[in-house]
C-alpha atoms as a printed R data frame, in Angstrom:
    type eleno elety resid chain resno      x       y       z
1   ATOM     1    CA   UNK     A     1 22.576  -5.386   9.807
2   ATOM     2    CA   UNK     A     2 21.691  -2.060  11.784
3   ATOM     3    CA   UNK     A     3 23.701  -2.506  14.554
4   ATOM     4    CA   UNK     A     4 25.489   0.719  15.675
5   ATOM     5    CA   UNK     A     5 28.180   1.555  17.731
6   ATOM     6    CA   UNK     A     6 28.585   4.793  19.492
7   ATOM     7    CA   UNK     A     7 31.196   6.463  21.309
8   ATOM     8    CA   UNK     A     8 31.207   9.511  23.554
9   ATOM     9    CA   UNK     A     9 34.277  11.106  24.723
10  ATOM    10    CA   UNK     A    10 34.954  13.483  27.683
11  ATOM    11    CA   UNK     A    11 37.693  16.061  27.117
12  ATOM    12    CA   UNK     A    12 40.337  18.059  29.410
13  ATOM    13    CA   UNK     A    13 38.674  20.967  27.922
14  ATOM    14    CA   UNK     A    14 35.107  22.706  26.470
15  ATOM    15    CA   UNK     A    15 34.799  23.300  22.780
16  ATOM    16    CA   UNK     A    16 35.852  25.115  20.799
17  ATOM    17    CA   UNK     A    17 39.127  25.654  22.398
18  ATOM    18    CA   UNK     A    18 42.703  27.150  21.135
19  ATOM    19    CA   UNK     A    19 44.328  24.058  20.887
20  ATOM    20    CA   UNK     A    20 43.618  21.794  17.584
21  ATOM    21    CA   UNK     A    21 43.191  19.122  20.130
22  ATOM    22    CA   UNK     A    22 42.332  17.964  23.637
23  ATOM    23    CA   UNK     A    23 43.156  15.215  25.918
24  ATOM    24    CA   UNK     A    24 40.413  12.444  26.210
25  ATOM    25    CA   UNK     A    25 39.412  12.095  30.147
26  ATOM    26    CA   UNK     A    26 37.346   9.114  29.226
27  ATOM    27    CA   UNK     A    27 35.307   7.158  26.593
28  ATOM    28    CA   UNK     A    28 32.118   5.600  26.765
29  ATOM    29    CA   UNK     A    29 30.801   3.215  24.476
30  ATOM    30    CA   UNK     A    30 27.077   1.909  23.585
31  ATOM    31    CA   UNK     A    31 25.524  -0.542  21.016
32  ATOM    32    CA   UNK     A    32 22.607  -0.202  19.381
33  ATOM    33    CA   UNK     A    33 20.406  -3.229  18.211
34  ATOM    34    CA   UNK     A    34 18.342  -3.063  14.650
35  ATOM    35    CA   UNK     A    35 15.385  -3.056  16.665
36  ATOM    36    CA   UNK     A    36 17.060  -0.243  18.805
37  ATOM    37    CA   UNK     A    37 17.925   1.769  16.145
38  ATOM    38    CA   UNK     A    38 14.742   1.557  14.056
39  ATOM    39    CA   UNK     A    39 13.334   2.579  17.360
40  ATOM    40    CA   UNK     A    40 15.658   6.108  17.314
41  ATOM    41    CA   UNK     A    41 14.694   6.662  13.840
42  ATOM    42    CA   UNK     A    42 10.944   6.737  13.943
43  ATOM    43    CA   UNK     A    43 11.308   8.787  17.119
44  ATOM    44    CA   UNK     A    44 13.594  10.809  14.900
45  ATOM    45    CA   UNK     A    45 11.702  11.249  11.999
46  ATOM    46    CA   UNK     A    46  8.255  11.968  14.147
47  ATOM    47    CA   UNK     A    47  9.937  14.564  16.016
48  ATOM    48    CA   UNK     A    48 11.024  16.114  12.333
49  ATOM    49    CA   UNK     A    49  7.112  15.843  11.271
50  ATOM    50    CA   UNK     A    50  5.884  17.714  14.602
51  ATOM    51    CA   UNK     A    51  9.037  20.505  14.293
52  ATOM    52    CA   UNK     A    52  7.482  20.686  10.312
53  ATOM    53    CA   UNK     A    53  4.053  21.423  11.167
54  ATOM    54    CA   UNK     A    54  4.439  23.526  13.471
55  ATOM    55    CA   UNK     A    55  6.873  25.802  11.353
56  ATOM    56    CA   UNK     A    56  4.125  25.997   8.644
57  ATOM    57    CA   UNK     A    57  1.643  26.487  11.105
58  ATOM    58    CA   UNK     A    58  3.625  29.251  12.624
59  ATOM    59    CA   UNK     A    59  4.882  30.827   9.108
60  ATOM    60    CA   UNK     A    60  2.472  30.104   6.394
61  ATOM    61    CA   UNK     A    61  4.785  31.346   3.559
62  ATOM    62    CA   UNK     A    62  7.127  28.797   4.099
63  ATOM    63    CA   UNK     A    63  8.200  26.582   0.640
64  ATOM    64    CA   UNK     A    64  6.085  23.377   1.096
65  ATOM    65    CA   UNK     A    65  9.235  21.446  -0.760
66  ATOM    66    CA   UNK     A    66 10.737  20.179   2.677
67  ATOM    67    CA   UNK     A    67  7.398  19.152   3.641
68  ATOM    68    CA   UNK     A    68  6.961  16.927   0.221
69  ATOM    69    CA   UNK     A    69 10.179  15.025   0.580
70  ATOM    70    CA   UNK     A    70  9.564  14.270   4.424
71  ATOM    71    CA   UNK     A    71  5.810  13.107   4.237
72  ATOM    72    CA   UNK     A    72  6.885  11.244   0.855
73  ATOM    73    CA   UNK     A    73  9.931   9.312   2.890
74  ATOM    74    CA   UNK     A    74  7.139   8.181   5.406
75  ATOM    75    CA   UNK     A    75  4.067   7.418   3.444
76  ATOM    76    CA   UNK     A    76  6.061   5.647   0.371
77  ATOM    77    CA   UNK     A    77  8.449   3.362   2.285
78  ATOM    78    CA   UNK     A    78  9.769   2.533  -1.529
79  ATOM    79    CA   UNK     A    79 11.988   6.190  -1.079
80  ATOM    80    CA   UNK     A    80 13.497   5.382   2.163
81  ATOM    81    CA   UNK     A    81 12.670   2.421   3.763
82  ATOM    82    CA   UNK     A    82 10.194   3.866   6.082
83  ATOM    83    CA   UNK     A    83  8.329   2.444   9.175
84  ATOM    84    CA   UNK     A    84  6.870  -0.526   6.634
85  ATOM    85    CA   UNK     A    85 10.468  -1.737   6.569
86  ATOM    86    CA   UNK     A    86 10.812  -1.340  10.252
87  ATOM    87    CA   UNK     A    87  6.984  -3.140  10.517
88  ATOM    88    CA   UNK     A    88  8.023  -6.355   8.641
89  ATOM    89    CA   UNK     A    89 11.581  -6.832  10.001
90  ATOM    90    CA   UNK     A    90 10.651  -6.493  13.821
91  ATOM    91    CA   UNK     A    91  6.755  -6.955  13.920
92  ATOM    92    CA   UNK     A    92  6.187 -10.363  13.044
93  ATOM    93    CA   UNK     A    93  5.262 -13.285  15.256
94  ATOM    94    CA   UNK     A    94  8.676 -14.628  14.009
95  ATOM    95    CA   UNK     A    95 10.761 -11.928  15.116
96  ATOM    96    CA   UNK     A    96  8.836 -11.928  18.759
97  ATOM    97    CA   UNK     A    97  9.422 -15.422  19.355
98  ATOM    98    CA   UNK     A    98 13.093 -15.515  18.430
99  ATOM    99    CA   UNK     A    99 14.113 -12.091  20.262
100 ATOM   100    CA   UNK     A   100 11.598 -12.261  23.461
101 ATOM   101    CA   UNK     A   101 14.108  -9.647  25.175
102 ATOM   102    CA   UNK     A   102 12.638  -7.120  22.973
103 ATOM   103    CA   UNK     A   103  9.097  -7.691  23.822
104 ATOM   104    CA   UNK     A   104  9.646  -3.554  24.825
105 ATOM   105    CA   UNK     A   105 11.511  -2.603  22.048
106 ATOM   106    CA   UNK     A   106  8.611  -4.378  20.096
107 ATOM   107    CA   UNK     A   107  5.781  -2.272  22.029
108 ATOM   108    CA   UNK     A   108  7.860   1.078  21.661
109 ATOM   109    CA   UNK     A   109  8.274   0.816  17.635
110 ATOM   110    CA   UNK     A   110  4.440   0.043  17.698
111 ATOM   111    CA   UNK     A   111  3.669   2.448  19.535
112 ATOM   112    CA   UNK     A   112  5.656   4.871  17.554
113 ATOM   113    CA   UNK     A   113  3.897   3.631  13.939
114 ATOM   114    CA   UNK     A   114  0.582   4.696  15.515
115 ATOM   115    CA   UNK     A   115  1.732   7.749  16.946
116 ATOM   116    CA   UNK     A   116  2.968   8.697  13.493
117 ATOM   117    CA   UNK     A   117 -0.244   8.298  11.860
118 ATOM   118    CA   UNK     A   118 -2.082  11.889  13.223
119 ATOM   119    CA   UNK     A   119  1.166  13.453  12.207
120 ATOM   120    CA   UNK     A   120  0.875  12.461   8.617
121 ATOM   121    CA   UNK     A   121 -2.632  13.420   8.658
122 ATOM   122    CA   UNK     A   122 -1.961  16.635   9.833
123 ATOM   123    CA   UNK     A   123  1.174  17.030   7.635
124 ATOM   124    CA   UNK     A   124 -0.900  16.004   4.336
125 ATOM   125    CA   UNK     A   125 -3.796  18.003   5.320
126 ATOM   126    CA   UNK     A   126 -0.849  21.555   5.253
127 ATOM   127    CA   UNK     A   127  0.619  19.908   2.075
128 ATOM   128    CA   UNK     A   128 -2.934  19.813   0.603
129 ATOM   129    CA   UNK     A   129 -3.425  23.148   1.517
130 ATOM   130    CA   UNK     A   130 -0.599  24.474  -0.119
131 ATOM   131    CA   UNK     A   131  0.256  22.470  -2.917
132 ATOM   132    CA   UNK     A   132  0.728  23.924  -6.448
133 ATOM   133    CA   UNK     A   133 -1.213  22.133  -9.116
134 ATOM   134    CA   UNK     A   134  2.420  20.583 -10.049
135 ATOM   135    CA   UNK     A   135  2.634  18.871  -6.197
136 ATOM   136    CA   UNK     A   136 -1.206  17.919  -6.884
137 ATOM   137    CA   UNK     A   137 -0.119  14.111  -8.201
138 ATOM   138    CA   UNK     A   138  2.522  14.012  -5.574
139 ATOM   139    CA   UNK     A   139 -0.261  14.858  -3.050
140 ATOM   140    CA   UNK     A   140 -3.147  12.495  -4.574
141 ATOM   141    CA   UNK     A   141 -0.632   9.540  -4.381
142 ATOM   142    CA   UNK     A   142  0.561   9.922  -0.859
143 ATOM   143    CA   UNK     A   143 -3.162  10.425   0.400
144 ATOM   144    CA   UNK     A   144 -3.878   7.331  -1.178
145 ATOM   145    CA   UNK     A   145 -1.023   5.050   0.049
146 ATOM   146    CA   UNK     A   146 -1.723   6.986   3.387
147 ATOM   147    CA   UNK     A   147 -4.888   5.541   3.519
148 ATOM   148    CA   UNK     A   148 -4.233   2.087   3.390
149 ATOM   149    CA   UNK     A   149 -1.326   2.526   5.877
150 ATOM   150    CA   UNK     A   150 -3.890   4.138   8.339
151 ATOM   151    CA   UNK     A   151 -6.383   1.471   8.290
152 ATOM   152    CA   UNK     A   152 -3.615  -0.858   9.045
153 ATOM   153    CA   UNK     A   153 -1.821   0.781  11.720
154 ATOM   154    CA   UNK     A   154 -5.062   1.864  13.319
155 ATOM   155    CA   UNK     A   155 -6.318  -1.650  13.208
156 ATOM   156    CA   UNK     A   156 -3.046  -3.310  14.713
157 ATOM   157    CA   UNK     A   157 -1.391  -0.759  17.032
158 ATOM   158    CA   UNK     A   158 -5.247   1.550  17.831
159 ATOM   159    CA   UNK     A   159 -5.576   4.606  17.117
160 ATOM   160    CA   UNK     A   160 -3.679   7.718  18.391
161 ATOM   161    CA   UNK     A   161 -5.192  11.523  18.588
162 ATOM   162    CA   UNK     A   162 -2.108  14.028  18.497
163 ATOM   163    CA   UNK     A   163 -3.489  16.778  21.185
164 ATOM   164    CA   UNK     A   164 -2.821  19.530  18.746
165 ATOM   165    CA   UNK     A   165 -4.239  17.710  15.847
166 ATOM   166    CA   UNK     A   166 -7.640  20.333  15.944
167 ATOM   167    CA   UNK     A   167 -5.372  23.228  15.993
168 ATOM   168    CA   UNK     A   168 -3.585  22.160  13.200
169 ATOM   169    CA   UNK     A   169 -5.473  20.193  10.658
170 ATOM   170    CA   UNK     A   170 -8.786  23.639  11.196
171 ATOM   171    CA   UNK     A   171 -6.194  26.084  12.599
C-alpha cells in the first residue's frame, strides 16, 4: 500500500546550530492515504514539468536529457508507474463506491491528469525541437503513446488550456 506517515518536529533551536543536536519542543504527525499520496505526486511531478519548460524556455542551450527522462516517466507509465497507475487504482466506479469519503480526492487526481496533459504537449513540442536524431525514436514513441493518453484524458476529465501554453509551444 501507499500509505505514508509523516512527522514534523519543532526544535529548541534553528538549523544549523553548534550543537550535533537539539531538544524536540514537539512532534506532529500526519497520514497520508494512497489516494492522498498519488494526489502529492502528480502535483509533484506537474510542478517539475512547468519548472522544466520554463528553464528551456528561459535558457535554450540547456541538455534536453532531463527533459527525456521526465516526459518519458509520464507518457510511458511502464518506467514509473505514472498517472495510468494512479487512473486505474483510484478512478474506477469500484474504487468510488467503496471509498465515497474520497469523492474530493477523486475530483483532485482528475483534475490533475487533465491539467497534465498541456504540459506534456508543451514539454514534447521543446523535446521535438531539440532532439538529436539519436532522441528522434525516443521522441516518435512518446508522441504516439501521448496521443492516445490525450484523447482519453480529454474525453473523461475535459480539456485543460495551460495559460502560457502559446508562449511556449510558438515562443
Amino acid at each position: 500500500t501507499m500509505w505514508v506517515e509523516r512527522t514534523y518536529y519543532i526544535i529548541s533551536e534553528k538549523l544549523p546550530g553548534t550543537l550535533r543536536w537539539f531538544e524536540v519542543i514537539t512532534s506532529t504527525t500526519e497520514e497520508l492515504s494512497p489516494i492522498q499520496t498519488a494526489i502529492e505526486n502528480m502535483e509533484d511531478i506537474n510542478r517539475k514539468l512547468k519548472n522544466i519548460i520554463i528553464q528551456h524556455q528561459e535558457e535554450p542551450a540547456l541538455q534536453v536529457n532531463p527533459l527525456s527522462g521526465l516526459l518519458n516517466s509520464v507518457i510511458d507509465s511502464a518506467v514509473m508507474g505514472g498517472p495510468v497507475i494512479y487512473e486505474q487504482a483510484f478512478c474506477s466506479n469500484e474504487y468510488a463506491q467503496t471509498h465515497s469519503g474520497d469523492q474530493i480526492h477523486i475530483s483532485r487526481l482528475k483534475e490533475l491528469f487533465a491539467e497534465q496533459i498541456p504540459l506534456v504537449e508543451v514539454g514534447l513540442g521543446i523535446h521535438r525541437r531539440k532532439a538529436t536524431e539519436m532522441l528522434k525514436p525516443l521522441q516518435n514513441k512518446m508522441e504516439e503513446m501521448f496521443q492516445r493518453r490525450k484523447s482519453l484524458v480529454e474525453e473523461k476529465y475535459g480539456k485543460k488550456v495551460w495559460i502560457f501554453l502559446d508562449y511556449f509551444a510558438y515562443g
